[in-house]
Short mmCIF file of C-alpha atoms in Angstrom, two decimals:
data_model
loop_
_atom_site.label_atom_id
_atom_site.label_comp_id
_atom_site.label_asym_id
_atom_site.label_seq_id
_atom_site.Cartn_x
_atom_site.Cartn_y
_atom_site.Cartn_z
CA UNK G 1 -24.93 -20.84 17.00
CA UNK G 2 -24.01 -23.48 14.40
CA UNK G 3 -21.79 -23.11 11.33
CA UNK G 4 -24.71 -22.61 8.93
CA UNK G 5 -26.06 -19.78 11.06
CA UNK G 6 -22.57 -18.30 11.25
CA UNK G 7 -22.24 -18.37 7.44
CA UNK G 8 -25.62 -16.63 7.14
CA UNK G 9 -24.50 -13.94 9.56
CA UNK G 10 -21.21 -13.49 7.66
CA UNK G 11 -23.18 -12.88 4.47
CA UNK G 12 -24.71 -9.83 6.15
CA UNK G 13 -21.37 -8.32 7.19
CA UNK G 14 -20.69 -5.35 4.83
CA UNK G 15 -17.02 -6.29 4.46
CA UNK G 16 -17.88 -9.78 3.20
CA UNK G 17 -21.04 -9.25 1.14
CA UNK G 18 -19.12 -9.77 -2.11
CA UNK G 19 -17.57 -13.10 -1.04
CA UNK G 20 -18.95 -16.27 -2.66
CA UNK G 21 -21.26 -18.40 -0.50
CA UNK G 22 -18.73 -21.25 -0.65
CA UNK G 23 -16.05 -18.98 0.85
CA UNK G 24 -18.38 -17.89 3.67
CA UNK G 25 -19.25 -21.49 4.51
CA UNK G 26 -15.54 -22.37 4.54
CA UNK G 27 -14.78 -19.51 6.94
CA UNK G 28 -17.60 -20.53 9.27
CA UNK G 29 -16.72 -24.24 9.25
CA UNK G 30 -12.95 -23.95 9.42
CA UNK G 31 -12.66 -21.44 12.25
CA UNK G 32 -13.68 -21.31 15.89
CA UNK G 33 -17.02 -19.89 16.97
CA UNK G 34 -16.65 -18.20 20.37
CA UNK G 35 -19.41 -17.35 22.85
CA UNK G 36 -18.96 -14.48 25.33
CA UNK G 37 -21.06 -13.65 28.38
CA UNK G 38 -21.65 -10.04 29.50
CA UNK G 39 -18.49 -8.57 30.99
CA UNK G 40 -16.12 -10.99 29.25
CA UNK G 41 -13.21 -9.60 27.18
CA UNK G 42 -13.06 -10.50 23.52
CA UNK G 43 -9.57 -8.98 23.31
CA UNK G 44 -7.34 -6.85 25.52
CA UNK G 45 -5.42 -3.69 24.58
CA UNK G 46 -1.67 -4.19 24.21
CA UNK G 47 -1.84 -7.97 23.89
CA UNK G 48 -0.56 -9.72 20.78
CA UNK G 49 -2.16 -12.70 19.10
CA UNK G 50 -2.64 -14.00 15.60
CA UNK G 51 -6.40 -13.58 15.32
CA UNK G 52 -9.24 -11.36 14.24
CA UNK G 53 -12.82 -11.52 15.52
CA UNK G 54 -15.99 -10.96 13.50
CA UNK G 55 -18.95 -10.12 15.75
CA UNK G 56 -21.92 -12.18 14.53
CA UNK G 57 -24.37 -11.54 17.35
CA UNK G 58 -24.64 -9.30 20.41
CA UNK G 59 -23.34 -5.92 21.56
CA UNK G 60 -19.83 -4.98 22.74
CA UNK G 61 -17.97 -1.90 23.96
CA UNK G 62 -14.60 -0.72 22.66
CA UNK G 63 -12.60 0.67 25.58
CA UNK G 64 -9.26 2.48 25.71
CA UNK G 65 -6.97 2.13 28.77
CA UNK G 66 -9.31 -0.38 30.47
CA UNK G 67 -8.97 -0.48 34.25
CA UNK G 68 -6.84 2.70 34.50
CA UNK G 69 -7.69 6.28 35.51
CA UNK G 70 -7.60 7.19 31.80
CA UNK G 71 -10.21 4.58 30.83
CA UNK G 72 -12.66 5.83 28.21
CA UNK G 73 -15.34 4.34 26.03
CA UNK G 74 -14.59 4.65 22.31
CA UNK G 75 -17.94 3.29 21.19
CA UNK G 76 -20.53 0.52 21.20
CA UNK G 77 -20.48 -1.97 18.34
CA UNK G 78 -23.00 -4.50 17.05
CA UNK G 79 -23.22 -7.43 14.64
CA UNK G 80 -21.02 -7.20 11.57
CA UNK G 81 -18.08 -5.43 13.25
CA UNK G 82 -14.50 -6.64 12.72
CA UNK G 83 -12.01 -6.46 15.61
CA UNK G 84 -8.23 -6.90 15.60
CA UNK G 85 -7.67 -5.85 11.99
CA UNK G 86 -5.51 -2.84 13.00
CA UNK G 87 -2.96 -5.26 14.49
CA UNK G 88 -2.21 -6.33 10.88
CA UNK G 89 -0.36 -3.01 10.50
CA UNK G 90 1.45 -3.28 13.85
CA UNK G 91 4.82 -5.11 13.66
CA UNK G 92 4.13 -6.68 17.09
CA UNK G 93 0.48 -7.40 16.23
CA UNK G 94 -0.73 -5.56 19.36
CA UNK G 95 -4.39 -4.65 19.81
CA UNK G 96 -5.02 -0.90 20.06
CA UNK G 97 -8.04 -1.18 22.41
CA UNK G 98 -9.98 -3.64 24.58
CA UNK G 99 -13.32 -5.13 23.53
CA UNK G 100 -15.81 -6.19 26.23
CA UNK G 101 -19.17 -7.95 25.83
CA UNK G 102 -22.24 -5.97 26.95
CA UNK G 103 -24.74 -8.74 26.12
CA UNK G 104 -24.33 -12.40 25.25
CA UNK G 105 -22.27 -12.39 22.10
CA UNK G 106 -21.03 -14.75 19.39
CA UNK G 107 -17.90 -14.08 17.32
CA UNK G 108 -16.00 -15.98 14.63
CA UNK G 109 -12.26 -16.16 15.23
CA UNK G 110 -9.95 -16.29 12.19
CA UNK G 111 -6.16 -16.03 11.90
CA UNK G 112 -4.21 -13.19 10.34
CA UNK G 113 -2.84 -15.70 7.81
CA UNK G 114 -6.34 -16.67 6.70
CA UNK G 115 -7.41 -13.02 6.47
CA UNK G 116 -4.34 -12.14 4.40
CA UNK G 117 -5.30 -15.01 2.06
CA UNK G 118 -8.72 -13.40 1.60
CA UNK G 119 -7.15 -9.99 0.89
CA UNK G 120 -4.92 -11.50 -1.82
CA UNK G 121 -7.73 -13.57 -3.34
CA UNK G 122 -10.33 -10.78 -3.49
CA UNK G 123 -8.96 -7.33 -4.54
CA UNK G 124 -12.29 -5.70 -3.67
CA UNK G 125 -11.98 -6.97 -0.11
CA UNK G 126 -8.44 -5.56 0.03
CA UNK G 127 -9.73 -2.14 -1.01
CA UNK G 128 -12.62 -2.22 1.48
CA UNK G 129 -10.22 -3.31 4.22
CA UNK G 130 -7.99 -0.30 3.57
CA UNK G 131 -11.03 1.97 3.74
CA UNK G 132 -12.08 0.33 7.02
CA UNK G 133 -8.60 0.76 8.51
CA UNK G 134 -8.53 4.42 7.50
CA UNK G 135 -12.02 4.98 8.91
CA UNK G 136 -11.15 3.24 12.19
CA UNK G 137 -8.07 5.41 12.59
CA UNK G 138 -10.10 8.56 11.94
CA UNK G 139 -12.81 7.53 14.44
CA UNK G 140 -10.21 6.79 17.11
CA UNK G 141 -8.42 10.08 16.54
CA UNK G 142 -11.67 12.06 16.55
CA UNK G 143 -12.66 10.54 19.90
CA UNK G 144 -9.27 11.38 21.36
CA UNK G 145 -9.43 14.95 20.09
CA UNK G 146 -12.94 15.47 21.51
CA UNK G 147 -11.85 14.20 24.93
CA UNK G 148 -8.82 16.44 25.04
CA UNK G 149 -10.78 19.46 23.85
CA UNK G 150 -13.21 19.02 26.74
CA UNK G 151 -10.35 18.88 29.24
CA UNK G 152 -8.77 21.95 27.71
CA UNK G 153 -12.08 23.84 27.83
CA UNK G 154 -12.18 23.41 31.63
CA UNK G 155 -8.66 24.79 31.97
CA UNK G 156 -8.88 27.60 29.38
CA UNK G 157 -8.71 30.62 31.71
CA UNK G 158 -5.79 29.38 33.79
CA UNK G 159 -3.83 27.39 31.25
CA UNK G 160 -3.99 29.11 27.86
CA UNK G 161 -0.38 28.36 27.06
CA UNK G 162 -0.77 24.72 28.13
CA UNK G 163 -3.82 24.36 25.90
CA UNK G 164 -1.89 25.59 22.86
CA UNK G 165 0.95 23.19 23.64
CA UNK G 166 -1.45 20.27 24.03
CA UNK G 167 -3.11 21.02 20.71
CA UNK G 168 0.26 20.93 19.01
CA UNK G 169 1.07 17.63 20.68
CA UNK G 170 -2.24 16.17 19.55
CA UNK G 171 -1.64 17.20 15.95
CA UNK G 172 1.89 15.83 16.06
CA UNK G 173 0.79 12.49 17.53
CA UNK G 174 -1.98 12.14 14.98
CA UNK G 175 0.41 12.79 12.10
CA UNK G 176 2.95 10.39 13.55
CA UNK G 177 0.35 7.63 13.82
CA UNK G 178 -0.87 8.23 10.27
CA UNK G 179 2.67 8.22 8.94
CA UNK G 180 3.54 5.07 10.89
CA UNK G 181 0.63 3.18 9.35
CA UNK G 182 1.38 4.52 5.86
CA UNK G 183 5.06 3.55 6.23
CA UNK G 184 4.06 0.01 7.24
CA UNK G 185 1.75 -0.26 4.22
CA UNK G 186 4.39 1.06 1.83
CA UNK G 187 7.25 -1.02 3.24
CA UNK G 188 5.08 -4.11 3.03
CA UNK G 189 4.65 -3.56 -0.71
CA UNK G 190 8.30 -3.11 -1.69
CA UNK G 191 10.16 -6.36 -2.49
CA UNK G 192 12.34 -7.72 0.31
CA UNK G 193 14.90 -9.18 -2.12
CA UNK G 194 16.20 -8.26 -5.57
CA UNK G 195 15.43 -10.80 -8.32
CA UNK G 196 18.16 -13.08 -9.63
CA UNK G 197 18.17 -13.82 -13.36
CA UNK G 198 21.04 -15.53 -15.19
CA UNK G 199 22.80 -13.05 -17.44
CA UNK G 200 21.30 -10.00 -15.73
CA UNK G 201 22.16 -7.67 -12.85
CA UNK G 202 19.03 -6.03 -11.40
CA UNK G 203 18.66 -3.39 -8.67
CA UNK G 204 16.20 -0.73 -7.52
CA UNK G 205 16.05 2.28 -5.20
CA UNK G 206 13.22 4.52 -3.99
CA UNK G 207 13.66 7.64 -1.84
CA UNK G 208 10.38 9.25 -0.68
CA UNK G 209 10.20 13.05 -0.62
CA UNK G 210 8.29 12.86 2.68
CA UNK G 211 8.13 10.26 5.42
CA UNK G 212 5.81 8.31 3.12
CA UNK G 213 5.86 8.66 -0.65
CA UNK G 214 3.63 7.79 -3.58
CA UNK G 215 6.22 5.87 -5.62
CA UNK G 216 6.76 2.13 -5.63
CA UNK G 217 8.42 -0.62 -7.63
CA UNK G 218 7.92 -4.37 -7.74
CA UNK G 219 9.17 -7.55 -9.39
CA UNK G 220 6.73 -10.29 -10.43
CA UNK G 221 8.15 -13.73 -11.35
CA UNK G 222 5.80 -14.95 -14.07
CA UNK G 223 7.53 -18.27 -14.79
CA UNK G 224 11.04 -19.74 -15.04
CA UNK G 225 11.74 -17.57 -18.10
CA UNK G 226 9.86 -14.29 -17.69
CA UNK G 227 10.06 -11.60 -15.03
CA UNK G 228 7.63 -8.70 -14.64
CA UNK G 229 8.84 -5.22 -13.64
CA UNK G 230 6.56 -2.53 -12.22
CA UNK G 231 7.24 1.15 -11.43
CA UNK G 232 4.33 3.26 -10.20
CA UNK G 233 3.62 6.78 -8.95
CA UNK G 234 0.41 7.79 -7.12
CA UNK G 235 -0.82 11.37 -7.48
CA UNK G 236 -0.57 12.14 -3.76
CA UNK G 237 1.51 11.33 -0.68
CA UNK G 238 0.87 9.91 2.79
CA UNK G 239 -1.91 7.46 3.70
CA UNK G 240 -4.11 8.14 0.61
CA UNK G 241 -1.22 7.38 -1.73
CA UNK G 242 -0.13 4.35 0.32
CA UNK G 243 -3.66 2.90 0.17
CA UNK G 244 -3.97 3.53 -3.58
CA UNK G 245 -0.56 1.99 -4.25
CA UNK G 246 -1.44 -1.02 -2.08
CA UNK G 247 -4.65 -1.55 -4.03
CA UNK G 248 -2.90 -1.08 -7.38
CA UNK G 249 -0.14 -3.50 -6.41
CA UNK G 250 -2.68 -6.16 -5.42
CA UNK G 251 -4.51 -5.76 -8.74
CA UNK G 252 -1.30 -5.95 -10.79
CA UNK G 253 -0.29 -9.16 -8.98
CA UNK G 254 -3.70 -10.66 -9.78
CA UNK G 255 -3.87 -9.63 -13.44
CA UNK G 256 -0.21 -9.90 -14.55
CA UNK G 257 0.13 -13.72 -14.44
CA UNK G 258 -3.15 -14.41 -16.23
CA UNK G 259 -2.92 -11.95 -19.12
CA UNK G 260 -0.83 -12.48 -22.26
CA UNK G 261 0.50 -8.93 -22.55
CA UNK G 262 1.31 -6.01 -20.24
CA UNK G 263 -1.30 -3.92 -22.06
CA UNK G 264 -4.07 -6.46 -21.41
CA UNK G 265 -3.10 -6.62 -17.73
CA UNK G 266 -3.11 -2.83 -17.29
CA UNK G 267 -6.48 -2.44 -19.00
CA UNK G 268 -8.01 -4.79 -16.43
CA UNK G 269 -6.18 -3.08 -13.56
CA UNK G 270 -7.59 0.24 -14.78
CA UNK G 271 -11.09 -1.25 -15.00
CA UNK G 272 -10.93 -2.39 -11.36
CA UNK G 273 -9.49 0.93 -10.19
CA UNK G 274 -12.18 2.97 -11.93
CA UNK G 275 -14.86 0.82 -10.26
CA UNK G 276 -13.32 0.92 -6.77
CA UNK G 277 -11.57 4.29 -6.62
CA UNK G 278 -14.03 7.01 -5.65
CA UNK G 279 -11.41 9.42 -4.36
CA UNK G 280 -10.50 10.98 -7.73
CA UNK G 281 -6.88 9.89 -7.27
CA UNK G 282 -4.90 8.18 -10.01
CA UNK G 283 -1.62 6.34 -10.52
CA UNK G 284 0.88 6.31 -13.37
CA UNK G 285 2.43 2.93 -14.08
CA UNK G 286 4.97 1.17 -16.24
CA UNK G 287 4.68 -2.61 -16.40
CA UNK G 288 7.11 -4.62 -18.51
CA UNK G 289 7.97 -8.29 -19.06
CA UNK G 290 11.58 -9.38 -19.67
CA UNK G 291 12.61 -12.75 -21.13
CA UNK G 292 16.13 -14.30 -21.22
CA UNK G 293 16.74 -13.11 -24.79
CA UNK G 294 16.53 -9.49 -23.67
CA UNK G 295 13.08 -8.93 -25.18
CA UNK G 296 11.29 -6.35 -23.04
CA UNK G 297 7.58 -5.90 -23.73
CA UNK G 298 6.14 -3.04 -21.72
CA UNK G 299 3.11 -0.82 -21.38
CA UNK G 300 2.98 2.76 -20.05
CA UNK G 301 0.02 4.34 -18.31
CA UNK G 302 1.05 7.98 -18.09
CA UNK G 303 4.51 7.04 -16.79
CA UNK G 304 7.90 8.25 -18.12
CA UNK G 305 9.43 6.29 -21.01
CA UNK G 306 12.10 3.73 -20.04
CA UNK G 307 15.64 4.45 -21.19
CA UNK G 308 17.30 1.59 -23.11
CA UNK G 309 21.03 1.80 -23.91
CA UNK G 310 23.11 -0.48 -26.14
CA UNK G 311 26.59 -1.74 -25.25
CA UNK G 312 28.09 1.56 -26.45
CA UNK G 313 25.79 3.61 -24.18
CA UNK G 314 23.75 4.84 -27.16
CA UNK G 315 20.02 5.21 -26.45
CA UNK G 316 17.76 2.83 -28.37
CA UNK G 317 14.64 4.45 -29.83
CA UNK G 318 11.49 3.31 -27.99
CA UNK G 319 8.91 5.63 -29.55
CA UNK G 320 7.16 8.73 -28.29
CA UNK G 321 3.61 7.52 -27.73
CA UNK G 322 1.49 8.91 -24.93
CA UNK G 323 -0.37 7.05 -22.21
CA UNK G 324 -3.07 7.90 -19.67
CA UNK G 325 -2.88 7.29 -15.89
CA UNK G 326 -4.90 4.49 -14.33
CA UNK G 327 -8.03 5.03 -12.28
CA UNK G 328 -9.64 7.97 -14.09
CA UNK G 329 -11.50 6.79 -17.21
CA UNK G 330 -12.81 3.38 -18.24
CA UNK G 331 -11.78 3.95 -21.87
CA UNK G 332 -8.05 4.50 -21.52
CA UNK G 333 -5.24 5.10 -24.02
CA UNK G 334 -2.08 3.12 -23.20
CA UNK G 335 1.36 3.02 -24.81
CA UNK G 336 2.47 -0.56 -25.52
CA UNK G 337 5.99 -1.15 -26.87
CA UNK G 338 8.57 -3.88 -27.44
CA UNK G 339 12.32 -3.38 -27.30
CA UNK G 340 15.35 -5.62 -26.93
CA UNK G 341 18.06 -5.00 -24.34
CA UNK G 342 21.20 -6.06 -26.23
CA UNK G 343 24.16 -7.86 -24.61
CA UNK G 344 26.13 -5.30 -22.63
CA UNK G 345 23.14 -2.97 -22.68
CA UNK G 346 21.01 -1.53 -19.93
CA UNK G 347 17.41 -0.55 -19.19
CA UNK G 348 16.56 2.21 -16.70
CA UNK G 349 12.98 2.55 -15.42
CA UNK G 350 12.30 5.61 -13.29
CA UNK G 351 9.72 8.00 -11.90
CA UNK G 352 9.43 11.72 -12.65
CA UNK G 353 11.19 12.43 -9.36
CA UNK G 354 14.39 11.71 -11.32
CA UNK G 355 13.67 13.35 -14.67
CA UNK G 356 11.85 16.42 -13.26
CA UNK G 357 14.31 17.13 -10.44
CA UNK G 358 15.36 20.78 -10.90
CA UNK G 359 18.32 22.97 -9.98
CA UNK G 360 17.83 26.29 -8.10
CA UNK G 361 17.13 28.04 -11.44
CA UNK G 362 14.34 25.62 -12.33
CA UNK G 363 16.27 23.64 -14.97
CA UNK G 364 15.26 19.97 -14.90
CA UNK G 365 17.76 17.12 -14.66
CA UNK G 366 15.78 15.55 -17.49
CA UNK G 367 16.37 12.59 -19.76
CA UNK G 368 19.45 14.38 -21.06
CA UNK G 369 21.03 14.41 -17.62
CA UNK G 370 20.33 10.69 -17.26
CA UNK G 371 21.83 9.86 -20.67
CA UNK G 372 24.89 11.98 -19.86
CA UNK G 373 25.42 10.31 -16.47
CA UNK G 374 25.13 6.65 -17.42
CA UNK G 375 28.23 6.12 -19.62
CA UNK G 376 30.53 7.00 -16.72
CA UNK G 377 28.85 4.61 -14.28
CA UNK G 378 27.56 1.79 -16.49
CA UNK G 379 30.50 -0.43 -15.51
CA UNK G 380 29.33 -0.41 -11.88
CA UNK G 381 27.02 -3.07 -10.41
CA UNK G 382 23.36 -2.19 -10.85
CA UNK G 383 22.89 -1.38 -7.15
CA UNK G 384 25.74 1.15 -7.33
CA UNK G 385 24.29 2.68 -10.50
CA UNK G 386 21.05 3.33 -8.59
CA UNK G 387 22.91 4.91 -5.67
CA UNK G 388 25.09 7.04 -7.95
CA UNK G 389 22.06 8.40 -9.83
CA UNK G 390 20.46 9.43 -6.54
CA UNK G 391 23.65 11.25 -5.50
CA UNK G 392 23.80 13.05 -8.83
CA UNK G 393 20.18 14.19 -8.56
CA UNK G 394 20.82 15.43 -5.01
CA UNK G 395 23.88 17.35 -6.15
CA UNK G 396 22.01 18.79 -9.12
CA UNK G 397 19.18 20.09 -6.91
CA UNK G 398 21.56 21.69 -4.40
CA UNK G 399 20.20 22.54 -0.95
CA UNK G 400 16.56 22.62 -2.08
CA UNK G 401 14.09 20.27 -0.35
CA UNK G 402 13.39 17.14 -2.38
CA UNK G 403 10.16 18.04 -4.25
CA UNK G 404 9.08 14.55 -5.35
CA UNK G 405 9.74 10.87 -4.74
CA UNK G 406 12.77 9.37 -6.47
CA UNK G 407 12.55 5.84 -7.86
CA UNK G 408 14.84 4.01 -10.28
CA UNK G 409 15.11 0.37 -11.45
CA UNK G 410 18.25 -0.67 -13.33
CA UNK G 411 18.43 -3.83 -15.50
CA UNK G 412 21.94 -4.59 -16.81
CA UNK G 413 22.47 -7.34 -19.34
CA UNK G 414 25.85 -9.05 -19.34
CA UNK G 415 28.01 -9.14 -22.47
#
């Protein structure tokens, strides 16, 4: 198989049908074409390497626990299948199953780094990849459950109690695997470092209500002068929310640098989400741009208003306009505002997990609780302000379980 034939085969792979022809030809020419004879392993379970394989021709089997008493066939795959993509979500990059050729087979080998470049360059590919990863996980878990159910059926009369215990273990393992993947997705989105801007002290904190939450925050350096701030909240939790947030984050990173205003960027993000999001889920978002003078231009899509305080801890009026969440309707109403953070002042961006946190009687912490708390802690570094607000919300709620994700971003301007 030559590179032209490989590019033609790539064009028929569902995951890559939207890629430009030039990109397909680059992938085929720049990466190794591998031929496998029947019985040869394309990849082995538990091994780590920096590659993915795209099957262009032939038939292969996906096998779990190859060469052990627990060996089982997970399925037979044909042209157009991607292998090794789940190792992107594994910190050690380990393959979750072995792949063995049944017939003569050709595969294109690309690196994780190259595939991550594609995900960043083509938001649609990123969304389809998340759907593929979710579908692969579901297929694997369904196969495992079917196998265990058959074993339990044979032991029903003698081992009723054991069967019940095994079912609980299966459910627990499945949830743990789902949560582990969702955690990896979410942790990969959150910034590793806080931004440094002369004259400003910036910090952020997010505390999920469950093992994986639907909140996130991000910082987007736009140039030497401007910094973008994002706070978002998906309508669900777990893997669905993590996938939606991952997609939204990718879209914001694409649209923010090339649009003149936060409102223009969010309208395009919403357009993409409406086209790609068939789940009925949505996300609220606040995206703002800060310059050295303290000018903060922001746009709200169904997200709580930011709180801006002057040097005397007095709230600055930001308006009361409404805004609609992203991902529901093409024609969307957004709330675009401009405000200046004065010297000695502060901006607090947050999710409703802060404002709607309630005491045992159902009274919300609210914007009033936030305004009341800040004067006594505004002298602290921004990172300590975030931590103190979380402690106050915990104390306010008492012993009740945390009902929603908590996220806060604090921007302090020096005198």
